[in-house]
Amino acid sequence: MTTTVQFIQAWTQGADGQGATKARELFQKVYGEDPQGVWSAPGRVNLIGEHTDYNAGLCLPIALPNRTYVAASPRTDSRVRLVSSMDPENPVQADLDGLQARGVSGWAAYPVGVAWALQRDGFPQVRGFDLALASCVPVGSGLSSSAAMTCAVALALDDLFGLGLGGDEAGRVRLIQAAITAENDMAGASTGGMDQSAAMRCRSGCALRLDCRPELDAMSNVRQVPFDLQAAGLELLVVDTRAQHQLNDGQYDQRRATCEQAAHLLGVANLRQAADRVNGAADPPSALAALLERLPDETMRRRVRHVVSEIGRVDRFIEAFGRGDYVLAGRLFNASHDSLRDDYEVTCPELDEAVDAARQGGAYGARMTGGGFGGSIIALADAGKGSDLAHDIAGRFASKGFKAPRALIALPSSAAAREA
């Protein structure tokens, strides 16, 4: 069996770049006219802080250079027409009038859901639209192809219908919420909001420290953290294991419900409150043990142990990377993955094998990224090492009979959703 690995290349950006051109040409072919504009938003990789966003915790995403592009024009009626480069011969349609949650199925639920969510949020001027989509964010890879889609659509609708939200942080938060609502309520794919925040708010050369406490406003819940891999002499390898990644099969919802139940039993509004008490204690391990003893069953204790410890790892990683301690940063990657594997139980054989191969190949550390149950891993390594690690992983996959993986070397993108 072959041990080759496919490297995923990002399309060139800008109005005349590959991404905008592909979306524009598809629009022209299907609708017979030029679109009013082209917008884009990036996929993301979360460095650390997994399954913490819906627990009011911390996470640390970066935007990828791989983006989703949408060419669009407004309509004067309520009709929505959509086409994707993944299935260009089969456009789909929907109608916003009388639309209810889960009223659209398939991939169309995501862009239609954004328009529906904006209408519900007090923007009745949002009407129908024609849209063509092209993307180099691999689908099902755990790199947030769905958030890239919904955020690109949100920014397009903001401009097409003059909502005036995209120009400042507070407005972008409303667009982010529309993207979240589209995924949760129309598509039925639960999401905590980290992916959409990364697509809308990341900056070039930085990671986004996102604090998900609900009481924080749009200006105080994010901090741009320098994350300059090139200056540090490092690479971040991203490997799509091609193990199917889905968040609408109930597993995500089960874990979220368990965390909410645990918070209720502990007498806190969310597990972030418990995490702050534990991580701020004089003896955090003892404080965590005492906390877990208050929970009724082992599964719940393991879920809470992951969330509490993972929230604490985010700032430790920021501090370690900032002072050039890449060994500790890698160990935190490893601890995160091991916790996701053993306590949160969201990994799979492909993810575990890829992480193990990267560690054995000389990475500082490696972990799964995203919701889990498939998708991608990341590995922090010295510059020039990523390609070798990717081929090591491909060799391991071949020996196990897994699909050949896909990989990219990630650098923080110019990031936030914008007009192409």
Short mmCIF file of C-alpha atoms in Angstrom, two decimals:
data_model
loop_
_atom_site.label_atom_id
_atom_site.label_comp_id
_atom_site.label_asym_id
_atom_site.label_seq_id
_atom_site.Cartn_x
_atom_site.Cartn_y
_atom_site.Cartn_z
CA MET A 1 0.00 0.00 0.00
CA THR A 2 1.29 3.49 -0.86
CA THR A 3 2.76 5.70 1.81
CA THR A 4 2.32 8.95 -0.12
CA VAL A 5 0.70 11.91 1.58
CA GLN A 6 -1.24 14.61 -0.23
CA PHE A 7 -0.29 18.15 0.74
CA ILE A 8 -3.25 20.53 0.65
CA GLN A 9 -2.41 23.85 -0.94
CA ALA A 10 -4.27 27.05 -0.11
CA TRP A 11 -5.60 29.04 -3.03
CA THR A 12 -4.15 32.47 -3.69
CA GLN A 13 -6.17 35.28 -2.13
CA GLY A 14 -7.41 38.64 -3.36
CA ALA A 15 -9.95 39.75 -5.93
CA ASP A 16 -8.02 38.09 -8.75
CA GLY A 17 -6.77 35.14 -6.73
CA GLN A 18 -7.61 31.51 -7.36
CA GLY A 19 -10.34 31.32 -4.73
CA ALA A 20 -12.30 34.39 -5.81
CA THR A 21 -11.91 33.42 -9.47
CA LYS A 22 -13.25 29.90 -8.90
CA ALA A 23 -16.31 31.18 -7.02
CA ARG A 24 -16.96 33.95 -9.55
CA GLU A 25 -16.67 31.65 -12.56
CA LEU A 26 -19.02 29.11 -11.00
CA PHE A 27 -21.57 31.87 -10.32
CA GLN A 28 -21.33 33.09 -13.91
CA LYS A 29 -21.75 29.57 -15.29
CA VAL A 30 -24.80 28.70 -13.20
CA TYR A 31 -26.64 32.04 -13.07
CA GLY A 32 -25.52 33.59 -16.34
CA GLU A 33 -24.35 36.91 -14.87
CA ASP A 34 -21.61 38.39 -12.70
CA PRO A 35 -22.00 38.26 -8.92
CA GLN A 36 -22.17 41.46 -6.93
CA GLY A 37 -19.09 40.42 -4.98
CA VAL A 38 -16.98 37.63 -3.54
CA TRP A 39 -16.33 37.10 0.17
CA SER A 40 -14.21 34.59 2.06
CA ALA A 41 -13.49 33.20 5.50
CA PRO A 42 -10.77 30.83 6.72
CA GLY A 43 -10.75 27.40 8.24
CA ARG A 44 -9.13 27.18 11.61
CA VAL A 45 -6.89 25.04 13.77
CA ASN A 46 -7.29 25.15 17.51
CA LEU A 47 -3.87 25.02 19.15
CA ILE A 48 -5.19 24.00 22.56
CA GLY A 49 -8.38 24.30 24.60
CA GLU A 50 -10.63 21.59 23.17
CA HIS A 51 -14.27 21.11 24.18
CA THR A 52 -13.92 24.12 26.46
CA ASP A 53 -15.85 26.75 24.50
CA TYR A 54 -19.31 25.50 25.49
CA ASN A 55 -18.08 25.26 29.08
CA ALA A 56 -17.30 29.01 29.16
CA GLY A 57 -13.61 28.15 29.03
CA LEU A 58 -10.54 29.20 27.07
CA CYS A 59 -9.34 28.16 23.65
CA LEU A 60 -6.56 29.26 21.31
CA PRO A 61 -7.34 29.00 17.59
CA ILE A 62 -5.42 30.29 14.60
CA ALA A 63 -6.89 30.90 11.16
CA LEU A 64 -5.59 28.87 8.24
CA PRO A 65 -4.66 30.17 4.80
CA ASN A 66 -7.22 27.68 3.44
CA ARG A 67 -10.48 29.54 2.89
CA THR A 68 -14.05 29.23 1.65
CA TYR A 69 -15.13 31.71 -1.02
CA VAL A 70 -18.70 32.73 -1.83
CA ALA A 71 -19.78 34.74 -4.85
CA ALA A 72 -23.22 36.23 -4.29
CA SER A 73 -25.88 38.66 -5.43
CA PRO A 74 -29.09 39.75 -3.68
CA ARG A 75 -32.59 38.96 -4.87
CA THR A 76 -35.76 40.95 -4.35
CA ASP A 77 -37.81 37.89 -3.36
CA SER A 78 -37.33 35.29 -0.61
CA ARG A 79 -35.83 32.64 -2.84
CA VAL A 80 -32.32 31.33 -2.21
CA ARG A 81 -30.37 29.58 -4.96
CA LEU A 82 -27.12 27.83 -4.13
CA VAL A 83 -24.42 25.89 -5.91
CA SER A 84 -21.15 24.39 -4.70
CA SER A 85 -18.03 23.55 -6.67
CA MET A 86 -18.18 20.13 -5.00
CA ASP A 87 -21.41 19.39 -6.89
CA PRO A 88 -21.70 22.02 -9.61
CA GLU A 89 -24.30 20.16 -11.67
CA ASN A 90 -26.85 20.07 -8.87
CA PRO A 91 -27.82 23.54 -7.59
CA VAL A 92 -30.27 23.64 -4.69
CA GLN A 93 -33.02 26.04 -3.70
CA ALA A 94 -34.85 27.13 -0.58
CA ASP A 95 -37.32 29.81 0.46
CA LEU A 96 -36.93 32.04 3.51
CA ASP A 97 -40.66 32.78 3.85
CA GLY A 98 -42.16 30.72 6.65
CA LEU A 99 -38.90 28.88 7.20
CA GLN A 100 -38.56 27.02 10.52
CA ALA A 101 -35.63 25.39 12.29
CA ARG A 102 -34.42 22.25 10.49
CA GLY A 103 -36.49 23.32 7.49
CA VAL A 104 -33.56 22.87 5.10
CA SER A 105 -31.47 19.73 4.80
CA GLY A 106 -27.99 18.97 3.51
CA TRP A 107 -25.24 21.52 3.01
CA ALA A 108 -27.75 24.20 2.02
CA ALA A 109 -28.90 24.40 5.65
CA TYR A 110 -25.72 26.29 6.55
CA PRO A 111 -25.94 29.31 4.20
CA VAL A 112 -29.74 29.45 4.28
CA GLY A 113 -29.56 29.19 8.06
CA VAL A 114 -27.40 32.31 8.25
CA ALA A 115 -30.00 34.39 6.42
CA TRP A 116 -32.77 32.91 8.57
CA ALA A 117 -30.81 33.68 11.74
CA LEU A 118 -30.19 37.29 10.70
CA GLN A 119 -33.88 37.78 10.00
CA ARG A 120 -34.69 36.46 13.47
CA ASP A 121 -32.08 38.79 14.96
CA GLY A 122 -33.95 41.83 13.73
CA PHE A 123 -32.81 42.30 10.14
CA PRO A 124 -35.94 41.84 8.01
CA GLN A 125 -34.18 43.46 5.05
CA VAL A 126 -32.32 40.21 4.52
CA ARG A 127 -34.04 38.53 1.58
CA GLY A 128 -33.21 35.89 -0.96
CA PHE A 129 -29.89 35.63 -2.75
CA ASP A 130 -27.98 33.67 -5.36
CA LEU A 131 -24.70 32.15 -4.22
CA ALA A 132 -21.84 30.05 -5.57
CA LEU A 133 -19.37 28.45 -3.19
CA ALA A 134 -15.82 27.19 -3.70
CA SER A 135 -13.52 26.06 -0.90
CA CYS A 136 -10.04 24.70 -0.26
CA VAL A 137 -10.85 23.93 3.39
CA PRO A 138 -11.05 20.13 3.41
CA VAL A 139 -14.53 18.93 4.39
CA GLY A 140 -14.86 16.57 7.34
CA SER A 141 -11.30 17.24 8.49
CA GLY A 142 -12.02 19.01 11.77
CA LEU A 143 -10.69 22.29 10.31
CA SER A 144 -14.08 24.02 10.47
CA SER A 145 -15.16 23.99 6.86
CA SER A 146 -18.72 24.64 8.06
CA ALA A 147 -17.74 27.74 10.05
CA ALA A 148 -15.71 29.02 7.10
CA MET A 149 -18.84 28.65 4.98
CA THR A 150 -21.29 30.26 7.41
CA CYS A 151 -18.96 33.16 8.22
CA ALA A 152 -18.25 33.90 4.56
CA VAL A 153 -22.00 33.89 3.92
CA ALA A 154 -22.65 36.10 6.97
CA LEU A 155 -20.23 38.74 5.73
CA ALA A 156 -21.66 38.53 2.22
CA LEU A 157 -25.21 39.08 3.50
CA ASP A 158 -24.01 41.91 5.71
CA ASP A 159 -22.73 43.75 2.66
CA LEU A 160 -25.46 42.72 0.21
CA PHE A 161 -28.25 43.95 2.48
CA GLY A 162 -26.48 46.85 4.17
CA LEU A 163 -26.60 45.54 7.74
CA GLY A 164 -23.50 47.47 8.80
CA LEU A 165 -22.19 44.78 11.12
CA GLY A 166 -18.88 43.73 9.59
CA GLY A 167 -16.92 46.89 10.28
CA ASP A 168 -16.33 46.53 14.02
CA GLU A 169 -15.87 43.85 16.65
CA ALA A 170 -19.32 44.22 18.20
CA GLY A 171 -21.01 43.91 14.82
CA ARG A 172 -18.92 40.88 13.92
CA VAL A 173 -20.08 39.22 17.11
CA ARG A 174 -23.65 39.44 15.81
CA LEU A 175 -22.54 37.88 12.53
CA ILE A 176 -20.76 35.17 14.50
CA GLN A 177 -23.96 34.49 16.43
CA ALA A 178 -25.92 34.16 13.19
CA ALA A 179 -23.36 31.63 11.95
CA ILE A 180 -23.64 29.70 15.22
CA THR A 181 -27.44 29.73 15.06
CA ALA A 182 -27.33 28.44 11.48
CA GLU A 183 -25.23 25.47 12.53
CA ASN A 184 -27.05 24.68 15.77
CA ASP A 185 -30.67 25.32 14.85
CA MET A 186 -30.92 24.90 11.09
CA ALA A 187 -28.22 22.32 10.31
CA GLY A 188 -28.50 20.52 13.66
CA ALA A 189 -24.73 20.44 14.15
CA SER A 190 -23.93 21.62 17.67
CA THR A 191 -21.13 24.14 18.00
CA GLY A 192 -19.90 26.26 20.86
CA GLY A 193 -18.76 29.29 18.88
CA MET A 194 -14.98 29.00 18.88
CA ASP A 195 -14.81 28.11 15.18
CA GLN A 196 -16.88 31.08 14.05
CA SER A 197 -14.96 33.47 16.31
CA ALA A 198 -11.71 32.29 14.78
CA ALA A 199 -13.02 32.77 11.25
CA MET A 200 -14.19 36.30 11.99
CA ARG A 201 -11.66 37.64 14.48
CA CYS A 202 -8.22 36.05 14.05
CA ARG A 203 -5.33 38.22 12.86
CA SER A 204 -2.22 37.48 10.87
CA GLY A 205 0.71 36.18 12.92
CA CYS A 206 -1.40 35.70 16.03
CA ALA A 207 -3.41 33.12 17.89
CA LEU A 208 -6.75 34.19 19.30
CA ARG A 209 -7.09 33.70 23.05
CA LEU A 210 -10.84 33.36 23.24
CA ASP A 211 -12.49 33.59 26.64
CA CYS A 212 -15.95 32.09 26.31
CA ARG A 213 -17.49 33.32 29.57
CA PRO A 214 -20.97 34.59 28.63
CA GLU A 215 -20.70 37.70 30.79
CA LEU A 216 -17.84 39.12 28.71
CA ASP A 217 -18.58 41.60 25.93
CA ALA A 218 -17.20 41.57 22.41
CA MET A 219 -14.25 43.76 23.26
CA SER A 220 -13.06 41.88 26.32
CA ASN A 221 -13.47 38.22 25.40
CA VAL A 222 -10.55 38.01 22.96
CA ARG A 223 -6.86 38.78 23.09
CA GLN A 224 -4.47 38.52 20.17
CA VAL A 225 -1.47 36.41 21.24
CA PRO A 226 1.74 36.53 19.15
CA PHE A 227 2.28 33.19 17.45
CA ASP A 228 5.14 33.60 15.01
CA LEU A 229 6.23 30.14 13.98
CA GLN A 230 8.79 31.36 11.46
CA ALA A 231 10.56 33.59 13.97
CA ALA A 232 10.65 30.70 16.41
CA GLY A 233 12.11 28.33 13.82
CA LEU A 234 9.09 26.06 14.06
CA GLU A 235 6.38 24.50 11.92
CA LEU A 236 2.88 23.46 12.80
CA LEU A 237 1.98 20.35 10.84
CA VAL A 238 -1.72 19.74 10.31
CA VAL A 239 -2.69 16.24 9.22
CA ASP A 240 -6.20 15.38 8.09
CA THR A 241 -6.53 11.71 9.01
CA ARG A 242 -9.53 11.37 6.67
CA ALA A 243 -11.38 9.52 9.40
CA GLN A 244 -14.89 10.85 8.93
CA HIS A 245 -15.59 13.83 11.17
CA GLN A 246 -19.19 14.58 12.13
CA LEU A 247 -20.74 16.58 14.96
CA ASN A 248 -24.40 15.79 14.31
CA ASP A 249 -24.38 12.13 15.38
CA GLY A 250 -25.17 12.79 19.05
CA GLN A 251 -21.74 12.22 20.59
CA TYR A 252 -20.97 15.94 20.91
CA ASP A 253 -24.39 16.62 22.40
CA GLN A 254 -23.94 13.85 24.97
CA ARG A 255 -20.71 15.33 26.25
CA ARG A 256 -22.11 18.82 26.34
CA ALA A 257 -25.13 17.62 28.31
CA THR A 258 -22.89 15.76 30.77
CA CYS A 259 -20.86 18.92 31.38
CA GLU A 260 -24.00 20.97 31.96
CA GLN A 261 -25.33 18.36 34.39
CA ALA A 262 -22.02 18.30 36.24
CA ALA A 263 -22.01 22.08 36.59
CA HIS A 264 -25.50 21.92 38.05
CA LEU A 265 -24.45 19.27 40.56
CA LEU A 266 -21.40 21.32 41.54
CA GLY A 267 -23.52 24.42 42.06
CA VAL A 268 -21.80 26.53 39.41
CA ALA A 269 -23.15 28.21 36.31
CA ASN A 270 -20.58 26.45 34.11
CA LEU A 271 -17.43 24.37 34.42
CA ARG A 272 -15.25 27.45 33.86
CA GLN A 273 -16.16 28.59 37.37
CA ALA A 274 -15.04 25.23 38.75
CA ALA A 275 -11.87 25.33 36.63
CA ASP A 276 -10.89 28.78 37.89
CA ARG A 277 -11.21 27.61 41.49
CA VAL A 278 -9.16 24.50 40.86
CA ASN A 279 -6.45 26.07 38.71
CA GLY A 280 -6.14 29.01 41.10
CA ALA A 281 -5.79 26.82 44.20
CA ALA A 282 -2.53 26.45 46.12
CA ASP A 283 -2.57 22.74 45.27
CA PRO A 284 -4.49 22.29 42.00
CA PRO A 285 -4.22 18.44 41.85
CA SER A 286 -5.71 18.11 45.32
CA ALA A 287 -8.38 20.69 44.54
CA LEU A 288 -9.32 18.80 41.37
CA ALA A 289 -9.51 15.48 43.24
CA ALA A 290 -11.80 17.02 45.84
CA LEU A 291 -14.01 18.48 43.13
CA LEU A 292 -14.34 15.17 41.31
CA GLU A 293 -15.32 13.36 44.49
CA ARG A 294 -18.52 15.41 44.50
CA LEU A 295 -19.68 13.87 41.22
CA PRO A 296 -21.78 10.71 41.12
CA ASP A 297 -20.21 8.53 38.43
CA GLU A 298 -16.87 7.84 36.80
CA THR A 299 -17.84 8.96 33.31
CA MET A 300 -18.88 12.38 34.54
CA ARG A 301 -15.73 12.67 36.61
CA ARG A 302 -13.56 11.94 33.58
CA ARG A 303 -15.41 14.48 31.43
CA VAL A 304 -15.02 17.18 34.08
CA ARG A 305 -11.36 16.31 34.67
CA HIS A 306 -10.66 16.93 31.01
CA VAL A 307 -12.48 20.27 30.87
CA VAL A 308 -10.95 21.65 34.07
CA SER A 309 -7.40 20.58 33.20
CA GLU A 310 -7.72 21.68 29.56
CA ILE A 311 -8.81 25.18 30.52
CA GLY A 312 -5.70 25.43 32.69
CA ARG A 313 -3.46 24.28 29.85
CA VAL A 314 -4.36 27.19 27.56
CA ASP A 315 -2.60 29.95 29.48
CA ARG A 316 0.25 27.61 30.36
CA PHE A 317 0.79 27.02 26.64
CA ILE A 318 0.69 30.76 25.89
CA GLU A 319 3.27 31.42 28.59
CA ALA A 320 5.53 28.54 27.52
CA PHE A 321 5.48 29.48 23.83
CA GLY A 322 5.97 33.14 24.62
CA ARG A 323 9.19 32.50 26.53
CA GLY A 324 10.49 30.04 23.95
CA ASP A 325 9.97 26.89 26.02
CA TYR A 326 8.83 24.73 23.13
CA VAL A 327 9.51 21.52 25.04
CA LEU A 328 6.90 22.47 27.63
CA ALA A 329 4.55 23.71 24.91
CA GLY A 330 4.84 20.30 23.26
CA ARG A 331 4.22 18.49 26.55
CA LEU A 332 1.03 20.49 26.95
CA PHE A 333 -0.03 19.40 23.46
CA ASN A 334 0.59 15.80 24.52
CA ALA A 335 -1.29 16.16 27.79
CA SER A 336 -4.24 17.68 25.93
CA HIS A 337 -4.46 14.77 23.50
CA ASP A 338 -4.08 12.15 26.21
CA SER A 339 -6.91 13.77 28.15
CA LEU A 340 -9.13 13.92 25.06
CA ARG A 341 -8.36 10.25 24.41
CA ASP A 342 -8.75 8.87 27.92
CA ASP A 343 -11.12 11.22 29.75
CA TYR A 344 -13.25 12.85 27.07
CA GLU A 345 -13.11 9.87 24.70
CA VAL A 346 -13.36 11.81 21.45
CA THR A 347 -10.37 10.42 19.58
CA CYS A 348 -10.31 7.45 17.20
CA PRO A 349 -7.64 4.96 16.05
CA GLU A 350 -6.51 7.19 13.16
CA LEU A 351 -6.07 10.23 15.40
CA ASP A 352 -4.18 8.24 18.03
CA GLU A 353 -1.89 6.62 15.45
CA ALA A 354 -1.10 9.96 13.82
CA VAL A 355 -0.29 11.56 17.16
CA ASP A 356 1.89 8.64 18.20
CA ALA A 357 3.79 8.67 14.90
CA ALA A 358 4.40 12.42 15.14
CA ARG A 359 5.71 12.10 18.68
CA GLN A 360 7.99 9.22 17.77
CA GLY A 361 9.19 11.16 14.71
CA GLY A 362 10.54 13.99 16.82
CA ALA A 363 7.73 16.51 17.21
CA TYR A 364 7.77 18.55 20.40
CA GLY A 365 4.19 17.47 20.89
CA ALA A 366 1.07 16.42 19.00
CA ARG A 367 -2.66 16.36 19.62
CA MET A 368 -5.99 16.01 17.91
CA THR A 369 -7.68 19.29 17.07
CA GLY A 370 -11.37 20.04 16.62
CA GLY A 371 -14.39 18.17 17.84
CA GLY A 372 -12.84 14.75 17.46
CA PHE A 373 -14.31 11.40 16.38
CA GLY A 374 -12.15 11.86 13.28
CA GLY A 375 -10.64 14.90 11.63
CA SER A 376 -7.15 16.26 12.11
CA ILE A 377 -4.12 16.33 14.37
CA ILE A 378 -1.50 19.01 14.81
CA ALA A 379 2.18 18.59 15.64
CA LEU A 380 4.64 21.25 16.76
CA ALA A 381 8.05 20.64 15.22
CA ASP A 382 11.26 22.33 14.14
CA ALA A 383 11.10 24.11 10.78
CA GLY A 384 11.65 21.72 7.89
CA LYS A 385 10.52 18.71 9.90
CA GLY A 386 6.83 18.76 9.04
CA SER A 387 7.08 16.99 5.69
CA ASP A 388 9.08 14.12 7.21
CA LEU A 389 6.55 13.76 10.00
CA ALA A 390 3.69 13.69 7.49
CA HIS A 391 5.38 10.86 5.60
CA ASP A 392 6.00 9.00 8.87
CA ILE A 393 2.29 9.23 9.60
CA ALA A 394 1.43 8.07 6.07
CA GLY A 395 3.68 5.06 6.53
CA ARG A 396 2.01 4.20 9.81
CA PHE A 397 -1.40 4.54 8.18
CA ALA A 398 -0.41 2.25 5.32
CA SER A 399 0.70 -0.42 7.78
CA LYS A 400 -2.67 -0.18 9.55
CA GLY A 401 -4.75 -0.20 6.38
CA PHE A 402 -6.01 3.36 6.91
CA LYS A 403 -6.68 5.83 4.10
CA ALA A 404 -3.67 7.90 3.08
CA PRO A 405 -3.73 11.17 5.06
CA ARG A 406 -3.67 14.72 3.78
CA ALA A 407 -1.45 17.40 5.31
CA LEU A 408 -0.58 21.07 5.32
CA ILE A 409 1.97 23.24 7.05
CA ALA A 410 -0.03 25.90 8.87
CA LEU A 411 0.93 29.52 9.27
CA PRO A 412 -1.50 31.98 10.85
CA SER A 413 -3.52 33.42 7.98
CA SER A 414 -4.46 36.99 7.25
CA ALA A 415 -7.55 35.52 8.70
CA ALA A 416 -10.76 37.30 9.40
CA ALA A 417 -13.65 36.97 6.97
CA ARG A 418 -13.59 39.71 4.37
CA GLU A 419 -14.45 40.66 0.83
CA ALA A 420 -12.08 38.96 -1.59
#
